[in-house]
CSV table of C-alpha atoms and ligand atoms in Angstrom, one decimal:
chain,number,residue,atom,x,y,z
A,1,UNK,CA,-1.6,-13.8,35.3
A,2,UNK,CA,-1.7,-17.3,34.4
A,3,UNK,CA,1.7,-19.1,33.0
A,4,UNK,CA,3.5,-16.5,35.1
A,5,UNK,CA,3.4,-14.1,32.9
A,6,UNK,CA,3.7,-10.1,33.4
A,7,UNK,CA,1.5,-7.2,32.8
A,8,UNK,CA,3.6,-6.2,29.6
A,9,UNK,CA,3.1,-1.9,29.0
A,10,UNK,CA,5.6,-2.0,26.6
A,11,UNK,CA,5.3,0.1,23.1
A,12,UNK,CA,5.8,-2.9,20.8
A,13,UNK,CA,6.4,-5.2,20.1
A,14,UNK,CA,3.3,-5.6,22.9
A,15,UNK,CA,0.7,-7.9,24.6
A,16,UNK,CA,-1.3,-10.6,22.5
A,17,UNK,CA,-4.5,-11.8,23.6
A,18,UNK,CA,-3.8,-15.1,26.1
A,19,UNK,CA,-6.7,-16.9,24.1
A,20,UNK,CA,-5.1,-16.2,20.8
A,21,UNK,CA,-1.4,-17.2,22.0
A,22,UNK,CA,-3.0,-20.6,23.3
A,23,UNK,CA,-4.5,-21.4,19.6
A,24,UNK,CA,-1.3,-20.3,17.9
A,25,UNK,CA,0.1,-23.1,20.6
A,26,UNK,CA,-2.2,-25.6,20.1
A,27,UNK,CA,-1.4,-25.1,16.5
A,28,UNK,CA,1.9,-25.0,16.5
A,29,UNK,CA,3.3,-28.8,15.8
A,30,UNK,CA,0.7,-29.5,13.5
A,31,UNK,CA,-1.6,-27.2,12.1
A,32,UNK,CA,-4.9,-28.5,11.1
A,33,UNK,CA,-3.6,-31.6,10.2
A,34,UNK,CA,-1.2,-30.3,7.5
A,35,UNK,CA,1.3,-32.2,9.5
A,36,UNK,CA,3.4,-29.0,9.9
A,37,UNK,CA,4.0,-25.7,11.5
A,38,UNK,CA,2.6,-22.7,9.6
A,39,UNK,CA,6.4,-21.8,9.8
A,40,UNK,CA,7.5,-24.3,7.6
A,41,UNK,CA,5.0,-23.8,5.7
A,42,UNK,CA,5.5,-23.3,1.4
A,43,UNK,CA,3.9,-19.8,1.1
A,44,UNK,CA,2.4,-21.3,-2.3
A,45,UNK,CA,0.2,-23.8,-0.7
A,46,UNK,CA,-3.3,-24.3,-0.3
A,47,UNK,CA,-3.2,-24.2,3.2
A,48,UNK,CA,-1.2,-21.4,3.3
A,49,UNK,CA,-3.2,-19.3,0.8
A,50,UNK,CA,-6.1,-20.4,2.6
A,51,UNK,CA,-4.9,-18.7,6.5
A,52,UNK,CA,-3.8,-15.6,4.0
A,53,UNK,CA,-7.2,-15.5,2.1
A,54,UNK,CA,-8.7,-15.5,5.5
A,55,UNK,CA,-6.8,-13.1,7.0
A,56,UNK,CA,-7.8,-11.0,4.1
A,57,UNK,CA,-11.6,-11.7,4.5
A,58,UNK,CA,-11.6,-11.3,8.1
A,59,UNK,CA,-9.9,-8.0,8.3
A,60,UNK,CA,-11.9,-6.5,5.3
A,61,UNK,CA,-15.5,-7.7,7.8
A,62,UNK,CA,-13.7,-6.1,10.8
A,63,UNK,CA,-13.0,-2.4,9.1
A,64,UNK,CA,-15.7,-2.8,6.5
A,65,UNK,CA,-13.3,-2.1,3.5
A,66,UNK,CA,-15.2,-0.7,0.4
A,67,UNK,CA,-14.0,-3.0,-2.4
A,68,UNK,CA,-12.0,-0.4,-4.0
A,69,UNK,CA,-9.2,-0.9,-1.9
A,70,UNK,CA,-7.1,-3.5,-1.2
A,71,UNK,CA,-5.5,-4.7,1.7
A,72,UNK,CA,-1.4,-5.7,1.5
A,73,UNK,CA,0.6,-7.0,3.9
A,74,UNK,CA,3.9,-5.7,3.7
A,75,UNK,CA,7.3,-6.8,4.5
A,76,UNK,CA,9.7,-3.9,6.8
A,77,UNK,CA,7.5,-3.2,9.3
A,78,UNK,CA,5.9,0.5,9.8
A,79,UNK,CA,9.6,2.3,8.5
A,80,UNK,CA,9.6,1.0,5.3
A,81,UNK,CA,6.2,2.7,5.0
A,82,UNK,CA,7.7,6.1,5.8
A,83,UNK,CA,9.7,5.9,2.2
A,84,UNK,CA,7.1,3.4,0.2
A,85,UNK,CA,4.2,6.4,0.5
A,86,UNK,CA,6.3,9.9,-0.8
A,87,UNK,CA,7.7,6.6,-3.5
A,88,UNK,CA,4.2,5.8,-5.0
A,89,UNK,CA,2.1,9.1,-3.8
A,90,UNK,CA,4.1,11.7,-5.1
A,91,UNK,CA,3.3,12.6,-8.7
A,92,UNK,CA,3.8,16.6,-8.4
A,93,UNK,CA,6.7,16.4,-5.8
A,94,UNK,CA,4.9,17.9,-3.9
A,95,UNK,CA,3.4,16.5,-0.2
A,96,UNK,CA,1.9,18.0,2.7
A,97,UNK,CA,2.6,16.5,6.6
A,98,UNK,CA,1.2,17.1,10.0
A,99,UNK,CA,4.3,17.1,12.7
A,100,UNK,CA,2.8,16.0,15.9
A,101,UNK,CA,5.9,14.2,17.4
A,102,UNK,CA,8.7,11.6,16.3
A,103,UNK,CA,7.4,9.4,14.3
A,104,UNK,CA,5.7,12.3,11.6
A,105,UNK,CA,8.9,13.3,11.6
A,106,UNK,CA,10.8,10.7,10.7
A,107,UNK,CA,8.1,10.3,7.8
A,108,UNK,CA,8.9,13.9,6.9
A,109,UNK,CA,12.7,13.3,6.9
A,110,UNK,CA,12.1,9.9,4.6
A,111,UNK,CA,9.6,12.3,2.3
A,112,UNK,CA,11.9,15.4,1.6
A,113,UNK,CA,14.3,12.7,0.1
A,114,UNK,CA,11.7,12.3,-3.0
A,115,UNK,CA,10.5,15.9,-2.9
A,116,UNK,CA,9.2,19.0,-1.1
A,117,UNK,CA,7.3,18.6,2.1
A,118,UNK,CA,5.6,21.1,3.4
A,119,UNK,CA,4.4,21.3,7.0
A,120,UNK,CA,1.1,22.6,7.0
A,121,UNK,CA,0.5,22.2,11.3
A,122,UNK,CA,2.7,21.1,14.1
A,123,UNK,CA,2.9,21.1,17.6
A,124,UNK,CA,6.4,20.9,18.2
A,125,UNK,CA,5.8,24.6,19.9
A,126,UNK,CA,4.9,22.1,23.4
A,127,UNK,CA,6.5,19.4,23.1
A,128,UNK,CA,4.1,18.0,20.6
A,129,UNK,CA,1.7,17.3,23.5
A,130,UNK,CA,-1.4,18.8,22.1
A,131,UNK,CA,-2.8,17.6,18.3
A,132,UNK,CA,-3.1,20.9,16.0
A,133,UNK,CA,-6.2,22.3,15.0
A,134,UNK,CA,-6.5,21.3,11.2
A,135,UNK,CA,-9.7,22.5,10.5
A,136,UNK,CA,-8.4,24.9,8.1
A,137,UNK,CA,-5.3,23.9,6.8
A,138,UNK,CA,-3.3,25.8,4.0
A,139,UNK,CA,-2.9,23.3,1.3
A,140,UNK,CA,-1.5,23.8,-2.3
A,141,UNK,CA,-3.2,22.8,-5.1
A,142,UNK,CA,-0.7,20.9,-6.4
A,143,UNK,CA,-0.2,18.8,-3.1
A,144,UNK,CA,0.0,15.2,-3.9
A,145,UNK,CA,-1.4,14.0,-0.2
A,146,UNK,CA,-1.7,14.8,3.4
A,147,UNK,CA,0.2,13.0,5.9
A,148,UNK,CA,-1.1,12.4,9.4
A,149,UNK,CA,0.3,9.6,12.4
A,150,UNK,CA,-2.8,9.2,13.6
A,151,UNK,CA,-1.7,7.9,17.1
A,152,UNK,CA,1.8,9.4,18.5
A,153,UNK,CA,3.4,6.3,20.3
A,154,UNK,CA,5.8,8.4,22.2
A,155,UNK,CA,4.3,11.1,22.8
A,156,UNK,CA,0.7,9.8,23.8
A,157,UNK,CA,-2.0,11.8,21.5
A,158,UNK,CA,-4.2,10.9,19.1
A,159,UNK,CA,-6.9,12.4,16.0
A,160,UNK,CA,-9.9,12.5,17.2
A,161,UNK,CA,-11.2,14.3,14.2
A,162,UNK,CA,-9.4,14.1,11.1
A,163,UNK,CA,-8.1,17.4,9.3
A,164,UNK,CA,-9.7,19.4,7.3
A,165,UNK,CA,-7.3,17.8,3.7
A,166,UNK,CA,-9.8,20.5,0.7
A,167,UNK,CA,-10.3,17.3,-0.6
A,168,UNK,CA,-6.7,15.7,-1.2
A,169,UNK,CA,-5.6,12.3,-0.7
A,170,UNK,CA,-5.4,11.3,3.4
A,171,UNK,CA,-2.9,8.9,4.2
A,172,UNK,CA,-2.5,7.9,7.9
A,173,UNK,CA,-0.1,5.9,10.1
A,174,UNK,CA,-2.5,3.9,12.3
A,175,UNK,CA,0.4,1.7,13.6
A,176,UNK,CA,0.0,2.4,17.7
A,177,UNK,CA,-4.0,2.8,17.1
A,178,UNK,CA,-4.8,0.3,14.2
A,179,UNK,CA,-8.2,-1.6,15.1
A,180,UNK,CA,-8.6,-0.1,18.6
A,181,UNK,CA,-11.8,2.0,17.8
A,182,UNK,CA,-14.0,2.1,14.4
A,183,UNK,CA,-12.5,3.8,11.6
A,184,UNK,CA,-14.7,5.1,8.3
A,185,UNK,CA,-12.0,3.6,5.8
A,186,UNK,CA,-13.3,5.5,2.9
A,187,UNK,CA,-12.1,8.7,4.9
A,188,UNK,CA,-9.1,7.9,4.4
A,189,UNK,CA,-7.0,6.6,0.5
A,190,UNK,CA,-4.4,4.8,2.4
A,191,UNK,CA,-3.9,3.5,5.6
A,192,UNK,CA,-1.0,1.6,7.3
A,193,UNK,CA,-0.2,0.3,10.2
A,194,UNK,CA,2.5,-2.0,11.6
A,195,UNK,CA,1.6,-4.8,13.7
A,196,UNK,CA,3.1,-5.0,16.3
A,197,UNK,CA,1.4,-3.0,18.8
A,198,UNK,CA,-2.1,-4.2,17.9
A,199,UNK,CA,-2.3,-7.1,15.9
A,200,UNK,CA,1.1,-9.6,15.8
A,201,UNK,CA,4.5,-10.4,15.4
A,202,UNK,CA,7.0,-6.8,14.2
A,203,UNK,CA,8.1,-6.6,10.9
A,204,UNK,CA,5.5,-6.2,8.8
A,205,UNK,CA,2.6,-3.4,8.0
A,206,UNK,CA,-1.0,-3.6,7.1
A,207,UNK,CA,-1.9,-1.8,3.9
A,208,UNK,CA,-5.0,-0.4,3.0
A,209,UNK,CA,-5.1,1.5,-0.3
A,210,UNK,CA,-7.5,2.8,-2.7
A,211,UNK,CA,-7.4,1.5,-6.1
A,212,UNK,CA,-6.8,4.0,-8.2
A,213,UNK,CA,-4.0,5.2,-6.4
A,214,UNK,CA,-2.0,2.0,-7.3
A,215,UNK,CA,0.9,3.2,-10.4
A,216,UNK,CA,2.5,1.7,-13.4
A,217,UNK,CA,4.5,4.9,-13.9
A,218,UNK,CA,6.2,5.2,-11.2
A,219,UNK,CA,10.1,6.2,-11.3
A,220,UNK,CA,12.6,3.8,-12.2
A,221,UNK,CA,14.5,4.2,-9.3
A,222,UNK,CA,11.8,2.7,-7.2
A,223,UNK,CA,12.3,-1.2,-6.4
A,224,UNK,CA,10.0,-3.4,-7.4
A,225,UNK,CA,9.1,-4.4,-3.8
A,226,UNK,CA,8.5,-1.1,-2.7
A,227,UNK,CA,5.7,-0.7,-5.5
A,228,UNK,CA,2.3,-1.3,-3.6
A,229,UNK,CA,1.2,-2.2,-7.5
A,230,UNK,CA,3.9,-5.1,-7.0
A,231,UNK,CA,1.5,-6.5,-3.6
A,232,UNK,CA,-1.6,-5.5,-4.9
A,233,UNK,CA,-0.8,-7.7,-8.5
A,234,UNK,CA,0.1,-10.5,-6.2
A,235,UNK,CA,-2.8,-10.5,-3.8
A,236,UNK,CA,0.6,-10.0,-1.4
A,237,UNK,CA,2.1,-13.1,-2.5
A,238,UNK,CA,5.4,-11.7,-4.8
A,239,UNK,CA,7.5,-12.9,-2.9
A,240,UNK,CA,7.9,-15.2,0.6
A,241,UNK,CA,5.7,-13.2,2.6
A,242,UNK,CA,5.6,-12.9,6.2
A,243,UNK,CA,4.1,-16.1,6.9
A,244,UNK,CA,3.9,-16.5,10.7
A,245,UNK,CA,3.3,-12.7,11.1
A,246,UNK,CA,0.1,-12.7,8.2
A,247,UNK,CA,-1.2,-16.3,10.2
A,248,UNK,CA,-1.0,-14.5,13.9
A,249,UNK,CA,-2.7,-11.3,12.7
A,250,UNK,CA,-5.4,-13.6,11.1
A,251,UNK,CA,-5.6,-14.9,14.5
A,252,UNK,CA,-6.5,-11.7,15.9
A,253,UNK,CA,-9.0,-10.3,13.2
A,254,UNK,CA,-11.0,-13.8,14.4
A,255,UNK,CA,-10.6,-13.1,18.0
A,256,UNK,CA,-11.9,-9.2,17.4
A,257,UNK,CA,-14.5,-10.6,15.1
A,258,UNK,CA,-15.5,-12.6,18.0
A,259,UNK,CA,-15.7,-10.8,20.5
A,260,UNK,CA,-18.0,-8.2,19.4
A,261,UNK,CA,-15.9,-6.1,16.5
A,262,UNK,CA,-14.7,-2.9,16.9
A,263,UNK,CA,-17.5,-1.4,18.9
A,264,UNK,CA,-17.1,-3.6,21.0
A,265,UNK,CA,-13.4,-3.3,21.5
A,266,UNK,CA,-13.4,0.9,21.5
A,267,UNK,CA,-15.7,0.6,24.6
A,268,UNK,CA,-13.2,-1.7,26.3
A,269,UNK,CA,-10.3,0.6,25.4
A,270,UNK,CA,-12.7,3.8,26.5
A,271,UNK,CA,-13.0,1.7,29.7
A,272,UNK,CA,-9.6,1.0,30.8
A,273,UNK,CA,-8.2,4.3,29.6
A,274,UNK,CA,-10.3,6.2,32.3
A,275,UNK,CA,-8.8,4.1,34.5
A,276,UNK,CA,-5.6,5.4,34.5
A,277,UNK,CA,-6.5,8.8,33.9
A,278,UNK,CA,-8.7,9.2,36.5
A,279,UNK,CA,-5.9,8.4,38.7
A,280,UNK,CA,-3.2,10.8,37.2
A,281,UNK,CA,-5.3,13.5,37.0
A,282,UNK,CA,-6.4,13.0,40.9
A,283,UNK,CA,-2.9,12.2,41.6
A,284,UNK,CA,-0.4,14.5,43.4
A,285,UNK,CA,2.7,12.6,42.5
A,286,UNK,CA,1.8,12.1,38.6
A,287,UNK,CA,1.0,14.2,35.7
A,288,UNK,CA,-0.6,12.9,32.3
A,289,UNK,CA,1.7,14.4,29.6
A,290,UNK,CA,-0.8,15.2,27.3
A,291,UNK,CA,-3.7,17.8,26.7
A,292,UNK,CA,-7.3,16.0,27.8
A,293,UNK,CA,-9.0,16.2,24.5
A,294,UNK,CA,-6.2,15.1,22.8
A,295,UNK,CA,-5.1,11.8,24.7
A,296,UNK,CA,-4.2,8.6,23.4
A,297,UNK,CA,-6.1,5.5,24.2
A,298,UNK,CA,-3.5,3.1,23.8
A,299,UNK,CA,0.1,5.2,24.9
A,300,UNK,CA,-0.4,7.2,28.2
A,301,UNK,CA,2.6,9.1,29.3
A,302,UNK,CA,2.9,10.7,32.6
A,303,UNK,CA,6.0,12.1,34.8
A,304,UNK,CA,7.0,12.3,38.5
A,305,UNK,CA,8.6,15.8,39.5
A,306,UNK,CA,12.1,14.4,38.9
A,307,UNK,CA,13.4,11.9,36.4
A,308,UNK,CA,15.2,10.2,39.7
A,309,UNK,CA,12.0,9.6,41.3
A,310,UNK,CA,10.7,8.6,37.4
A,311,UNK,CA,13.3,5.9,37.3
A,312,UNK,CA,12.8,4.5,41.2
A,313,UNK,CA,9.3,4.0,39.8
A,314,UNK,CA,9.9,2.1,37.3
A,315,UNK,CA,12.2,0.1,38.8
A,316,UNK,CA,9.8,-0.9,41.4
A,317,UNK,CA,7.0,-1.6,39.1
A,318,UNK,CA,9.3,-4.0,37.2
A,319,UNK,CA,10.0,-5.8,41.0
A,320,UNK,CA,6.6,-6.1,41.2
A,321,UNK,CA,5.4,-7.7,38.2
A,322,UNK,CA,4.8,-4.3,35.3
A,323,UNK,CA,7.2,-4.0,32.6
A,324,UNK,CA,8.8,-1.6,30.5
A,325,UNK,CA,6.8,1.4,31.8
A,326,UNK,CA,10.4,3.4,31.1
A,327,UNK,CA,8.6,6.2,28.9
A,328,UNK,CA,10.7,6.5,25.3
A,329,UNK,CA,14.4,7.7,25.4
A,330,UNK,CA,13.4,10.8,23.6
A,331,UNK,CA,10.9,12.0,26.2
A,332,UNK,CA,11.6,10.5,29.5
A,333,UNK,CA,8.8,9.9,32.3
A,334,UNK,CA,7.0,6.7,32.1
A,335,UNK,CA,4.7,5.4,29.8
A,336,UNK,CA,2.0,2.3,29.9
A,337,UNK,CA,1.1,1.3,26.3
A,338,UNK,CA,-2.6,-0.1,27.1
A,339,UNK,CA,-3.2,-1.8,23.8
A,340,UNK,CA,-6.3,-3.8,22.7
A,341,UNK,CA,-4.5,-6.9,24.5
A,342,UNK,CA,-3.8,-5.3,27.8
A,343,UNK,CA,-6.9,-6.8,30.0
A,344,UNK,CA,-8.6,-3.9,32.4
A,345,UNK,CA,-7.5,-6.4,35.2
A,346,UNK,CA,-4.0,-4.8,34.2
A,347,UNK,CA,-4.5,-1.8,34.4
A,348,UNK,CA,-6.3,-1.7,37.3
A,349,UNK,CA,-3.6,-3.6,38.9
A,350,UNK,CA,-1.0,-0.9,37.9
A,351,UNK,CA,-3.1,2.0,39.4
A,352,UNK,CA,-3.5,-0.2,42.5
A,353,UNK,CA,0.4,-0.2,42.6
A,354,UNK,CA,0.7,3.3,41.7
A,355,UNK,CA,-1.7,4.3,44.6
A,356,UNK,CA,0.4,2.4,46.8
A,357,UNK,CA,3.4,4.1,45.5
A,358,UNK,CA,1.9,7.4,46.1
A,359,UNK,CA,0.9,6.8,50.0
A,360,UNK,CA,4.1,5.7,50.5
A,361,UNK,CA,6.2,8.3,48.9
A,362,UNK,CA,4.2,12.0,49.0
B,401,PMP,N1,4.9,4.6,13.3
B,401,PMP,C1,4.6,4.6,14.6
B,401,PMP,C2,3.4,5.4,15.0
B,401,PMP,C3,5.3,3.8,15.4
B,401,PMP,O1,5.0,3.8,16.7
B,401,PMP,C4,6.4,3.0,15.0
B,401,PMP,C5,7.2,2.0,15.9
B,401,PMP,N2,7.1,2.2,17.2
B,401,PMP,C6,6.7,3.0,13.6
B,401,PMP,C7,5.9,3.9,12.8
B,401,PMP,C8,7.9,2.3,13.1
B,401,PMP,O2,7.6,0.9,13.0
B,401,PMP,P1,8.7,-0.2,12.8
B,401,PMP,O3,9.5,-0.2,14.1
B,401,PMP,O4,7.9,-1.4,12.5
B,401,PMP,O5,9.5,0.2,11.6
């Protein structure tokens, strides 16, 4: 790779596309003659409102967003979202979630804190390696929303149909999956992702919400920040935003936009994907964690018989060039986080390793 740089599988923060990191360089001393960084940058500028309007714009074209909703960026990365949706969502108290691994569980554990939660489907029953059938879901009436994480980062499986909600708000955590494939927004009333995976520097989320789910009642114990009325209002602007995180993932919403959209992009994610799983699943040494019609195209887990032989293999992937292939604490194995920004060159070049591995060890 050119500048010396590694074939980076990690979970996030991850990969940015090489053309979009040599803009962001290129602008960095000066940018477009504003005879400063967007760094130092006020955040009530026209410049600056101009790379956030953008931003805005751009992403709206990439996911078609129906004009009733609006797009936030939010400060606290994806976490903060776990607490902001049972804070503005839950008017009955009441909230239903899908467990399919660690992070729908740490949104259930922030939820029961502002009410009841009740888990309609899990598959914690295998490890959560399979994504529940939620074609017929038993839902209360008086549920406020469904909850899915649309992409498990750790544990490597992903929606490919979305449940079955009777009708009831859907809100989804598209953090490890956010602008990989094309996504009918209005099937969804709120989507959020954090951007670290897909689009640009950690610590903020994505927001995309439905109008009229935006509240002036909400509780008094809910800080004004954490009100997505408070971002929507202030077209994101209430406070100092994240200013170099909202200009990079501007950056990449132009560089999606053009190279061919989300189409375009799903098909090069489809592409690589196969890649590596047609290796594991010819493999003798590896196993692919998850069920087939279930898998992630971005997180792909797999295991060695042993966790010794799990951690030689990472070790000698690092020696030679592919990093942080060490699957998540939680779960063990190995793990190669193939996001939009991994080239197929990459990939390729890790199965080509693997293969060697193989040969030399079985
Ligand atoms: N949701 C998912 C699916 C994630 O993968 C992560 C982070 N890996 C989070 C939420 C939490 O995001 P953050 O670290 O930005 O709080």
């Amino acid at each position: 790779m050119k500048y010396g740089r590694s074939y980076n599988f990690s979970a996030g923060p991850a990969m940015m596309p090489e053309e979009v990191l040599e803009e962001i360089a290129a602008e960095m001393m000066n940018y477009h003659g504003s005879g400063m960084c967007v760094m130092e940058m006020s955040h009530r500028s026209p410049v600056f409102q101009e790379i956030r309007d953008r931003a805005e714009a751009d992403l709206r074209k990439l996911m078609d967003i129906p004009d009733n909703y609006k797009v936030l960026f939010v400060q606290g990365g994806g976490t903060t979202q776990f607490a902001m949706v049972p804070m503005n969502l839950m008017k009955n108290g009441v909230a239903c979630y899908i467990e399919t691994g660690a992070w729908s569980k740490k949104a259930i554990n922030e939820a029961k804190k502002y009410g009841e939660v009740q888990i309609v489907a899990s598959s914690a029953d295998k490890n959560f390696t399979y994504v529940p059938d939620c074609s017929q879901l038993d839902i209360p009436d008086n549920a406020d929303y469904v909850y899915i994480c649309e992409n498990e980062t750790i544990h490597g499986t992903t929606y490919h149909q979305l449940p079955d909600t009777k009708g009831k708000v859907l809100v989804a955590d598209q953090s490890s999956m956010f602008l990989s494939r094309p996504c009918k927004v209005s099937d969804y009333c709120l989507i959020w992702a954090g951007v670290q995976k897909n689009v640009g520097p950690a610590g903020m989320a994505v927001v995309i919400i439905r109008e009229d789910l935006l509240r002036e009642d909400l509780p008094q114990f809910v800080p004004t920040y954490l009100n997505y009325k408070t971002h929507a209002d202030a077209d994101s602007l209430y406070n100092t935003p994240n200013c170099w995180s909202i200009y990079c993932c501007g950056k990449v919403f132009q560089y999606l936009l053009k190279h061919g959209g989300l189409e375009a992009q799903a098909q090069r994610n489809q592409e690589k994907a196969a890649v590596l799983y047609d290796y594991l699943d010819k493999s003798h040494l590896f196993t692919a964690a998850v069920a087939p019609q279930d898998r992630s195209l971005m997180n792909v887990p797999f295991v060695t018989p042993s966790k010794e032989q799990d951690a030689a293999v990472v070790e000698a992937a690092k020696a030679a060039g592919f990093d942080n292939l060490k699957g998540h604490k939680s779960v063990g194995g190995l793990r190669a986080s193939i996001y939009n920004a991994m080239p197929k060159e990459g990939v390729e070049a890790l199965v080509d390793f693997l293969r060697k591995y193989e040969n030399a060890h079985c």
